[in-house]
């Protein structure tokens, strides 16, 4: 072995490249990514002496210099006894305290599910119903619930968010999206005079959520903090009746073979299983009412598509509902007598997605049984486009400054979702 | 050591010897100092004691390949164009250079590559989207199977939503091949149009990858083929 060097030694070690190759193994493998200089070099092979068990190899370690003919010594890795704070390496994954063998698939606010809403429905064992439930729609059309000069005030809100509140010519989405949502919520709050029970609510931002559940041999987790959450002192009443809930037993969840349901979820082995609603035990507003998701990225590739946004809304609403159900009724898996209802609104400043989720069961491991219900109203435009600067063609103003294609229906649904539970 | 040689050599190349310089600076003005230097030539012995010094050196080519990524990903990777230059920096192939900036999408040419935790054997994948690739003449397709996504070369009539089969199984009967499926050549009937062919199983496709290419599988030898 000492006589051969470099490529000759490698050729003797591996029988492949000489052209013989075993039966079925290729003489050269498929393309490996990375230039050889950037690939980690493999460590030099140990001397053949180390392969013989029970034999003590004679090395040149004691002589303190190389001696041809003696084996190369193998030293234990040096432990200096202290670490510089700038050069501390993180502990390997296997030695971290929360390491577990079973992989957990985590959904966070940046995940974009490949199959979108279908995958979210499978993960939460839910049945989709297009359109908002009748109870909420009745609140939409009821003229008693309307604010005075509603349309005028909403137009003012849109002007303010998209043009007036910032000194730039065209404010970016990062500025106008949170302003528009805050102003709309402020408009809804003006109804406190008519409905005093609206005062029993509080809005919380930057809350952290963490829930874990089993779904047909996969361990799933929703984690993260995303957007604002409206908390109330009283829970939302169940929307679907017992018969409708029982009828979901016949519904079959859509699968998407050959794609696995855990695609695009982050797989990790270091995780903690405990549930965390984001609020401590004695919090005065314990029940989640509505979640607000904002898509504030100005570049289109960074923004979530409407389908991905709806999937994210479903999963976070489900996570909040599940954590709440476990806190109220315990962590054993069962069908809930009083279903937990959570609402959700997602927007990018112009297009709104509304969602109502009713959690009927915490028995999510099997595919049969009662399913959860999700009502989705997708792609509701508040306005088609907003001209920050007027369009002038041949000295005639073709499009004035302001929104085009304004739909007041969208705000009525927003208001209805806000008033639901208090009216 | 090189610095010491350089400074010694530079020191020896002064215009006047040190003794003459001090005398001339005290007695004569600056204009007359220059005339005295022309008469007083430096002795040739001082020159012979020092080595000749190169004051210029050729630049070495700092060529680092842009292919540094070792892990597979579907996001486009930034690449650097070569312009026909090789690692020395000189043009090796003429006529290459310029053109629109491109990002490289890592294509998986080994079709039958099961996932790490998947069962061994043939498996199916679904085509998500077929799109233009600036780095090659053929279009590429994003396929997803199990919990991984990868890019492959798209065949002619491939569309989003198709299910394609990747197999390494050779049966006694020839397979009724569909477009987009990957089988060993021994399993395909004679006369099928094939593309993305590999010379040995596990090597990865190296032949018939360009747009519009396709070859007729014309091997009629019986028995198992490699």
XYZ file of C-alpha atoms in Angstrom:
649
model
C 0.000 0.000 0.000
C 2.815 2.425 0.752
C 4.260 1.997 -2.739
C 1.097 3.037 -4.579
C 0.278 6.739 -4.366
C -2.496 9.110 -5.370
C -4.727 7.917 -8.214
C -3.147 4.477 -8.260
C -3.999 3.947 -4.610
C -7.582 5.124 -5.188
C -7.875 2.775 -8.147
C -6.756 -0.174 -6.049
C -9.146 0.750 -3.231
C -12.272 1.024 -5.431
C -12.756 -1.643 -8.081
C -15.166 0.460 -10.162
C -13.251 2.873 -12.392
C -11.053 0.256 -14.036
C -14.003 -0.607 -16.252
C -14.830 -3.921 -14.630
C -17.737 -2.700 -12.449
C -19.992 -5.096 -10.606
C -23.074 -6.526 -12.225
C -25.536 -3.614 -12.448
C -23.353 -0.909 -10.898
C -22.317 1.774 -13.378
C -18.607 2.430 -13.968
C -19.301 6.054 -13.190
C -22.171 7.290 -11.059
C -24.662 9.954 -11.984
C -23.587 13.595 -11.923
C -22.720 14.877 -8.472
C -23.392 18.497 -7.749
C -20.530 20.781 -6.786
C -17.041 21.305 -8.101
C -14.466 19.044 -6.512
C -12.729 21.998 -4.867
C -15.923 22.928 -3.002
C -16.829 19.373 -2.014
C -15.563 18.350 1.392
C -12.449 16.216 0.880
C -12.826 12.728 2.268
C -10.388 11.888 5.053
C -7.388 9.755 4.070
C -8.100 6.044 4.526
C -6.786 4.342 7.635
C -3.902 1.920 7.350
C -4.756 -1.725 6.753
C -3.347 -2.568 10.188
C -6.405 -1.071 11.873
C -8.677 -3.562 10.107
C -7.204 -6.523 11.985
C -9.028 -6.736 15.315
C -7.082 -7.313 18.462
C -3.805 -6.165 16.910
C -2.060 -3.139 18.379
C -0.594 -1.118 15.506
C 2.893 0.304 15.968
C 2.737 3.985 15.089
C 5.249 6.797 14.994
C 3.314 8.801 17.585
C 5.952 8.341 20.265
C 8.805 9.245 17.924
C 7.158 12.662 17.238
C 8.062 12.483 13.528
C 7.071 10.483 10.480
C 8.760 7.155 9.967
C 8.147 5.205 6.750
C 6.964 1.726 7.495
C 5.132 2.544 10.734
C 1.373 3.027 10.783
C -0.242 6.455 10.794
C -1.488 7.180 14.334
C -5.131 8.031 14.970
C -5.479 10.727 17.631
C -8.659 11.572 19.535
C -10.124 15.002 18.561
C -8.446 17.751 20.573
C -10.568 19.423 23.219
C -9.051 22.811 24.129
C -11.119 23.093 27.326
C -12.704 26.449 26.481
C -14.584 27.992 23.527
C -14.276 31.499 22.162
C -17.750 33.112 22.006
C -17.145 34.144 18.406
C -16.281 30.637 17.198
C -18.707 28.448 19.100
C -20.141 25.645 16.997
C -23.724 24.551 17.633
C -24.112 21.099 19.185
C -24.762 18.398 16.588
C -28.426 17.615 15.966
C -28.236 14.179 17.601
C -26.998 15.555 20.916
C -29.491 18.399 21.344
C -31.846 17.855 24.300
C -35.078 17.982 22.265
C -33.911 15.538 19.599
C -36.383 12.802 18.762
C -36.133 9.949 16.279
C -39.592 10.501 14.836
C -39.573 13.380 12.368
C -42.094 16.163 12.838
C -43.483 18.184 9.906
C -43.807 21.822 10.910
C -45.944 24.426 9.175
C -44.823 28.023 9.674
C -45.903 31.333 8.208
C -43.507 31.093 5.243
C -44.579 27.615 4.056
C -46.166 27.441 0.613
C -48.043 24.184 0.255
C -47.806 22.682 -3.229
C -51.428 21.549 -3.345
C -52.681 24.607 -1.468
C -56.136 24.412 0.037
C -56.578 20.680 -0.790
C -53.478 19.807 1.212
C -54.514 22.064 4.099
C -57.926 20.368 4.210
C -56.324 16.918 4.327
C -53.925 17.967 7.079
C -56.754 19.389 9.215
C -59.319 16.678 8.329
C -61.805 19.288 7.156
C -64.596 19.623 4.630
C -64.701 22.730 2.447
C -67.918 24.703 1.875
C -67.815 27.585 -0.596
C -69.260 30.832 0.696
C -69.749 32.095 4.209
C -72.327 30.413 6.508
C -75.920 31.692 6.452
C -75.697 33.143 9.954
C -72.879 35.435 8.890
C -74.506 36.268 5.564
C -77.651 37.372 7.391
C -75.512 39.841 9.329
C -74.133 41.138 6.021
C -77.513 42.076 4.567
C -79.078 43.401 7.745
C -79.341 47.212 7.358
C -79.318 47.665 11.161
C -75.661 46.615 11.194
C -74.521 49.213 8.711
C -72.496 52.222 9.764
C -73.782 55.650 8.752
C -72.122 56.951 5.572
C -70.464 53.558 5.300
C -69.377 53.784 1.665
C -68.045 57.309 2.039
C -66.054 56.379 5.100
C -64.585 53.299 3.404
C -63.507 55.379 0.408
C -61.830 57.773 2.823
C -60.060 54.827 4.437
C -58.797 53.625 1.059
C -57.604 57.084 0.074
C -55.905 57.532 3.420
C -54.082 54.197 3.314
C -53.039 54.313 -0.316
C -52.327 57.994 -0.780
C -52.673 60.414 2.113
C -50.930 58.979 5.180
C -47.496 58.732 3.547
C -45.356 61.469 1.943
C -44.317 59.254 -1.015
C -46.076 59.515 -4.356
C -47.035 55.821 -4.365
C -46.826 54.188 -0.931
C -45.572 50.600 -0.920
C -47.607 47.610 0.196
C -45.607 47.358 3.454
C -47.016 50.764 4.444
C -50.562 50.702 3.114
C -51.637 47.133 3.938
C -51.425 47.352 7.762
C -52.902 50.877 7.657
C -55.930 49.736 5.680
C -56.620 46.790 7.987
C -56.223 48.895 11.128
C -58.554 51.568 9.756
C -61.189 49.009 8.782
C -61.055 47.473 12.259
C -61.384 50.976 13.735
C -64.496 51.523 11.575
C -65.945 48.260 12.882
C -65.182 49.309 16.449
C -67.343 52.407 15.992
C -70.334 50.062 16.358
C -69.571 49.659 20.082
C -72.251 52.274 20.820
C -74.903 50.078 19.199
C -73.585 46.730 20.501
C -71.927 47.140 23.910
C -70.727 43.538 23.964
C -68.165 44.500 21.307
C -66.186 46.101 24.117
C -65.389 42.657 25.520
C -62.688 42.165 22.927
C -58.991 42.886 22.575
C -56.586 42.754 19.668
C -53.194 41.069 20.178
C -50.212 41.144 17.805
C -46.995 39.071 17.759
C -48.474 36.114 19.594
C -46.762 32.712 19.245
C -48.738 29.587 18.561
C -47.665 25.966 18.818
C -49.852 22.858 18.448
C -49.061 19.271 17.533
C -51.314 16.539 16.231
C -51.074 13.138 14.628
C -52.480 12.584 11.196
C -52.232 9.030 9.844
C -48.671 8.204 10.968
C -47.404 11.768 10.377
C -46.676 14.061 13.294
C -47.718 17.594 12.295
C -47.131 20.871 14.045
C -48.224 24.434 13.442
C -45.819 26.966 14.862
C -45.174 30.625 14.535
C -46.500 34.095 14.967
C -48.387 35.630 12.129
C -50.509 38.728 12.096
C -53.010 39.924 14.659
C -55.568 37.975 16.690
C -58.837 39.246 18.102
C -59.582 37.700 21.520
C -62.953 37.753 23.285
C -64.306 36.992 26.728
C -67.117 34.823 25.315
C -66.688 31.958 22.829
C -68.249 31.975 19.378
C -71.373 29.804 19.106
C -71.288 26.731 16.859
C -72.487 27.423 13.321
C -73.320 24.011 11.898
C -75.966 21.963 13.666
C -75.438 18.458 15.052
C -77.048 16.881 11.971
C -74.711 18.642 9.596
C -71.759 17.602 11.734
C -72.936 13.979 11.671
C -73.399 14.209 7.903
C -69.691 14.950 7.434
C -68.991 11.349 8.410
C -69.817 10.346 4.854
C -67.451 12.867 3.312
C -64.225 11.399 1.905
C -61.089 13.536 2.100
C -59.361 14.229 -1.216
C -55.952 12.647 -1.576
C -53.388 13.707 -4.131
C -51.398 10.615 -5.023
C -48.465 10.458 -5.899
C -47.668 13.549 -3.861
C -47.244 12.984 -0.135
C -49.339 15.222 2.173
C -46.217 16.413 3.978
C -44.655 18.038 0.907
C -43.413 21.612 1.511
C -43.643 21.196 5.266
C -40.402 21.646 7.151
C -39.170 18.308 8.441
C -37.268 18.506 11.713
C -36.146 16.109 14.425
C -35.637 18.696 17.158
C -39.023 19.846 18.425
C -41.144 20.209 21.527
C -44.581 18.634 21.638
C -46.346 20.843 24.199
C -49.293 23.031 23.102
C -49.010 26.761 23.480
C -51.969 29.063 22.781
C -49.724 32.102 23.041
C -51.422 33.438 26.168
C -51.062 32.489 29.822
C -53.740 30.813 31.940
C -55.293 33.835 33.663
C -55.600 35.960 30.518
C -58.879 37.927 30.705
C -59.764 37.376 27.003
C -59.236 33.627 26.566
C -61.237 32.772 23.407
C -59.823 33.400 19.875
C -62.319 35.148 17.610
C -60.654 36.273 14.358
C -57.168 36.073 12.924
C -55.928 38.739 10.520
C -53.206 37.816 8.010
C -51.434 40.528 6.035
C -49.425 39.954 2.875
C -47.114 42.935 2.942
C -44.251 41.984 0.599
C -43.966 44.454 -2.290
C -42.308 42.030 -4.732
C -44.647 39.537 -6.301
C -42.422 36.424 -5.900
C -42.189 37.131 -2.146
C -45.960 37.440 -1.690
C -48.035 34.363 -1.040
C -50.467 33.482 -3.822
C -54.183 33.566 -2.861
C -54.281 29.761 -2.761
C -51.271 29.592 -0.444
C -52.696 32.386 1.715
C -55.966 30.479 2.130
C -54.077 27.312 3.067
C -52.074 29.268 5.650
C -55.294 30.768 7.063
C -56.866 27.314 7.366
C -53.863 25.860 9.159
C -53.371 28.725 11.595
C -57.080 28.930 12.422
C -57.051 25.183 12.976
C -53.965 25.471 15.193
C -55.628 28.127 17.347
C -58.868 26.116 17.558
C -57.047 22.911 18.483
C -54.957 24.592 21.183
C -58.123 26.178 22.602
C -60.021 22.859 22.532
C -57.185 21.073 24.295
C -57.065 23.790 26.940
C -60.825 23.607 27.575
C -61.576 19.918 27.192
C -58.263 18.138 27.776
C -55.795 16.557 25.370
C -57.512 13.212 24.741
C -58.828 12.703 21.234
C -62.618 12.814 21.023
C -65.548 14.394 19.209
C -66.371 17.762 20.791
C -69.916 18.403 22.048
C -69.395 22.149 21.828
C -67.406 22.788 18.652
C -64.784 25.535 18.690
C -65.265 28.223 16.006
C -62.452 30.478 14.795
C -62.668 33.060 11.989
C -59.918 34.353 9.772
C -59.395 37.240 7.349
C -56.424 37.346 4.954
C -55.565 40.260 2.702
C -52.867 41.931 0.689
C -54.448 45.380 0.894
C -56.843 44.898 -2.012
C -58.061 41.288 -2.207
C -59.696 39.757 0.864
C -60.126 36.093 1.796
C -62.671 35.236 4.504
C -62.696 31.972 6.409
C -64.735 30.412 9.196
C -63.502 27.145 10.726
C -65.489 24.924 13.064
C -63.495 22.314 14.945
C -65.794 19.334 15.583
C -63.309 16.648 16.565
C -59.802 16.252 17.910
C -59.646 12.633 16.686
C -57.434 13.379 13.697
C -55.361 10.221 13.394
C -57.873 8.267 11.315
C -59.520 9.343 8.084
C -63.027 8.253 9.061
C -65.433 9.805 11.502
C -66.634 13.325 11.976
C -64.772 15.968 9.987
C -64.172 19.627 10.718
C -65.959 22.254 8.644
C -64.438 25.176 6.778
C -66.416 27.946 5.063
C -64.273 29.935 2.634
C -65.116 33.077 0.676
C -62.164 33.657 -1.595
C -60.893 36.569 -3.702
C -63.193 39.382 -2.589
C -61.903 42.602 -4.136
C -62.373 45.765 -2.148
C -61.424 47.816 -5.207
C -60.056 46.793 -8.599
C -57.203 49.303 -8.833
C -56.113 52.526 -7.164
C -54.653 55.353 -9.265
C -52.196 57.351 -7.180
C -51.554 59.720 -10.053
C -54.280 60.629 -12.584
C -54.066 59.168 -16.091
C -54.000 62.109 -18.527
C -54.202 61.488 -22.253
C -54.115 64.466 -24.641
C -54.663 66.916 -21.774
C -57.842 65.147 -20.671
C -58.082 63.313 -17.368
C -59.075 59.786 -18.362
C -58.765 58.171 -14.880
C -58.985 60.416 -11.827
C -57.068 59.777 -8.635
C -58.855 57.202 -6.540
C -60.056 53.593 -6.512
C -61.763 51.986 -9.508
C -64.191 49.117 -9.230
C -65.095 49.714 -5.603
C -67.216 46.940 -4.051
C -68.887 47.816 -0.744
C -69.995 44.194 -0.333
C -66.500 43.203 0.787
C -66.518 45.575 3.748
C -70.014 44.425 4.707
C -68.670 40.867 4.960
C -65.681 42.146 6.954
C -68.065 43.907 9.341
C -70.287 40.840 9.569
C -67.334 38.663 10.563
C -66.404 41.263 13.188
C -69.930 41.497 14.612
C -70.477 37.722 14.580
C -70.795 36.533 18.136
C -71.648 39.919 19.615
C -74.850 40.835 17.759
C 14.668 38.492 2.089
C 13.354 39.689 -1.263
C 12.579 43.053 0.344
C 16.094 43.350 1.683
C 17.567 42.558 -1.747
C 15.205 45.082 -3.321
C 16.091 47.859 -0.890
C 19.799 47.100 -1.246
C 19.505 47.209 -5.016
C 17.421 50.386 -4.860
C 19.934 51.935 -2.488
C 22.778 51.228 -4.895
C 20.933 52.952 -7.757
C 21.118 56.448 -6.145
C 22.091 59.340 -8.426
C 25.159 60.327 -6.437
C 27.334 58.631 -3.854
C 26.502 59.723 -0.268
C 29.747 61.799 0.194
C 29.175 63.853 -2.954
C 25.507 64.443 -2.019
C 26.342 66.063 1.365
C 29.089 68.323 -0.147
C 26.932 69.489 -3.002
C 23.902 70.217 -0.785
C 26.010 72.458 1.555
C 28.013 74.416 -1.090
C 26.142 74.432 -4.429
C 22.476 75.287 -5.232
C 20.075 72.667 -6.585
C 20.607 73.489 -10.274
C 24.307 72.820 -10.042
C 23.734 69.578 -8.139
C 22.204 68.029 -11.241
C 25.216 68.967 -13.434
C 27.588 67.429 -10.939
C 25.595 64.188 -11.024
C 26.011 63.857 -14.773
C 29.798 63.975 -14.429
C 29.926 61.593 -11.526
C 28.795 58.219 -12.797
C 28.081 55.494 -10.228
C 30.893 52.968 -10.157
C 30.206 49.751 -12.033
C 31.254 47.637 -9.043
C 28.174 48.728 -7.074
C 25.954 47.591 -9.924
C 27.627 44.187 -10.209
C 26.938 43.384 -6.513
C 23.083 43.386 -6.922
C 20.727 41.157 -8.796
C 18.527 42.463 -11.614
C 14.984 43.144 -10.329
C 11.778 42.641 -12.181
C 9.440 45.551 -11.641
C 6.451 43.927 -13.295
C 4.845 40.477 -13.008
C 2.152 38.661 -15.009
C -1.256 38.296 -13.321
C -2.381 34.798 -12.450
C -5.843 33.713 -13.487
C -8.153 33.572 -10.452
C -10.656 31.187 -11.865
C -13.142 29.721 -9.411
C -15.984 27.750 -10.934
C -19.478 29.017 -10.068
C -20.603 25.418 -9.481
C -20.190 25.436 -5.720
C -23.565 24.127 -4.580
C -23.442 20.532 -3.337
C -27.086 20.093 -2.322
C -29.897 19.734 -4.841
C -32.525 22.468 -4.954
C -35.283 23.553 -7.331
C -34.718 27.287 -6.898
C -32.703 28.851 -9.754
C -29.011 29.241 -8.961
C -26.905 32.197 -10.117
C -24.275 31.268 -12.686
C -21.270 32.964 -14.273
C -20.720 32.810 -18.015
C -17.378 31.617 -19.278
C -17.160 33.608 -22.521
C -15.171 30.761 -24.030
C -12.359 31.270 -21.503
C -10.776 28.325 -19.733
C -9.173 28.170 -16.276
C -6.076 30.057 -17.483
C -8.228 33.000 -18.508
C -7.464 32.781 -22.237
C -10.035 32.118 -24.950
C -10.169 28.440 -25.738
C -13.346 28.424 -27.843
C -14.113 31.456 -29.984
C -17.536 32.841 -30.667
C -18.966 32.354 -27.148
C -19.948 35.270 -24.972
C -22.610 37.843 -24.212
C -26.306 37.076 -24.236
C -28.992 37.573 -21.610
C -28.180 36.782 -17.984
C -29.337 33.292 -17.022
C -30.002 31.418 -13.828
C -29.353 27.706 -13.749
C -32.088 25.310 -12.712
C -30.595 22.045 -11.438
C -31.961 19.277 -13.624
C -32.062 15.702 -12.377
C -31.035 13.525 -15.310
C -31.227 10.263 -13.400
C -34.953 9.575 -13.743
C -35.060 6.471 -11.611
C -33.850 8.016 -8.363
C -36.159 6.941 -5.507
C -36.361 9.084 -2.409
C -34.249 8.220 0.614
C -37.028 6.769 2.744
C -39.118 5.391 -0.115
C -39.744 1.739 -0.884
C -37.490 0.347 -3.642
C -39.204 -0.229 -6.940
C -41.016 1.712 -9.644
C -42.737 4.920 -8.495
C -44.927 7.622 -9.969
C -44.609 11.383 -10.042
C -46.931 14.214 -11.001
C -46.009 17.037 -13.371
C -46.629 20.413 -11.701
C -45.559 22.886 -14.371
C -43.714 22.855 -17.704
C -41.609 25.956 -18.323
C -38.903 27.436 -20.494
C -35.283 26.873 -19.487
C -32.810 29.537 -20.681
C -29.849 27.169 -20.372
C -31.005 24.582 -22.909
C -33.136 24.203 -26.009
C -35.634 21.843 -24.354
C -38.328 22.858 -21.879
C -38.177 21.593 -18.322
C -40.906 20.187 -16.112
C -41.238 20.430 -12.349
C -42.345 17.031 -11.071
C -43.280 16.124 -7.513
C -43.368 12.670 -5.998
C -43.500 11.669 -2.359
C -42.234 14.728 -0.502
C -39.669 15.966 -2.972
C -39.754 18.112 -6.116
C -37.246 18.100 -8.965
C -36.760 19.396 -12.486
C -36.601 17.004 -15.457
C -36.465 17.483 -19.227
C -40.029 17.730 -20.514
C -41.156 15.635 -23.476
C -43.220 17.027 -26.304
C -46.795 16.640 -25.091
C -46.140 16.833 -21.372
C -48.620 19.064 -19.524
C -49.273 20.074 -15.955
C -51.206 17.380 -14.144
C -49.790 14.362 -15.981
C -48.683 11.349 -13.969
C -45.397 9.796 -15.109
C -43.889 6.468 -14.101
C -40.207 5.821 -13.348
C -39.297 2.169 -13.394
C -36.202 -0.040 -13.409
C -38.081 -3.296 -13.875
C -37.655 -5.453 -16.991
C -40.400 -8.026 -17.419
C -40.861 -10.806 -19.921
C -43.374 -8.789 -21.937
C -42.499 -5.383 -23.378
C -44.222 -2.470 -21.612
C -46.865 -0.443 -23.456
C -44.895 2.761 -23.118
C -46.662 6.083 -22.539
C -45.069 9.397 -23.319
C -43.077 10.754 -20.384
C -42.484 7.416 -18.656
C -38.982 6.149 -17.939
C -38.165 2.466 -18.421
C -34.991 0.465 -19.042
C -34.398 -0.009 -22.751
C -34.819 -3.743 -22.358
C -38.412 -3.267 -21.230
C -39.421 -1.118 -24.197
C -40.699 -2.538 -27.475
C -38.557 -2.098 -30.571
C -39.505 1.024 -32.487
C -40.419 3.326 -29.560
C -39.055 6.841 -29.756
C -36.734 7.423 -26.802
C -34.848 10.404 -25.437
C -32.694 11.166 -22.349
C -30.849 7.878 -22.738
C -28.115 6.773 -20.360
C -25.284 4.502 -21.461
C -25.492 2.295 -18.362
C -28.114 2.050 -15.610
C -27.470 4.575 -12.845
C -25.243 6.824 -14.945
C -27.777 9.546 -15.708
C -29.049 10.666 -19.094
C -26.315 11.977 -21.360
C -27.707 11.421 -24.868
C -30.670 12.774 -26.833
C -31.513 15.686 -24.527
C -31.951 18.585 -26.936
C -35.277 19.929 -28.163
C -36.700 18.091 -31.130
C -34.428 15.100 -30.688
C -35.579 11.537 -30.378
C -34.157 8.255 -31.452
C -35.824 5.037 -32.485
C -35.127 2.138 -30.167
C -33.902 -0.325 -32.761
C -32.226 -3.051 -30.802
C -33.726 -6.374 -31.656
C -31.364 -8.695 -29.747
C -33.236 -11.078 -27.497
C -32.323 -11.650 -23.875
C -31.543 -9.335 -20.961
C -29.820 -6.112 -21.877
C -27.788 -3.834 -19.672
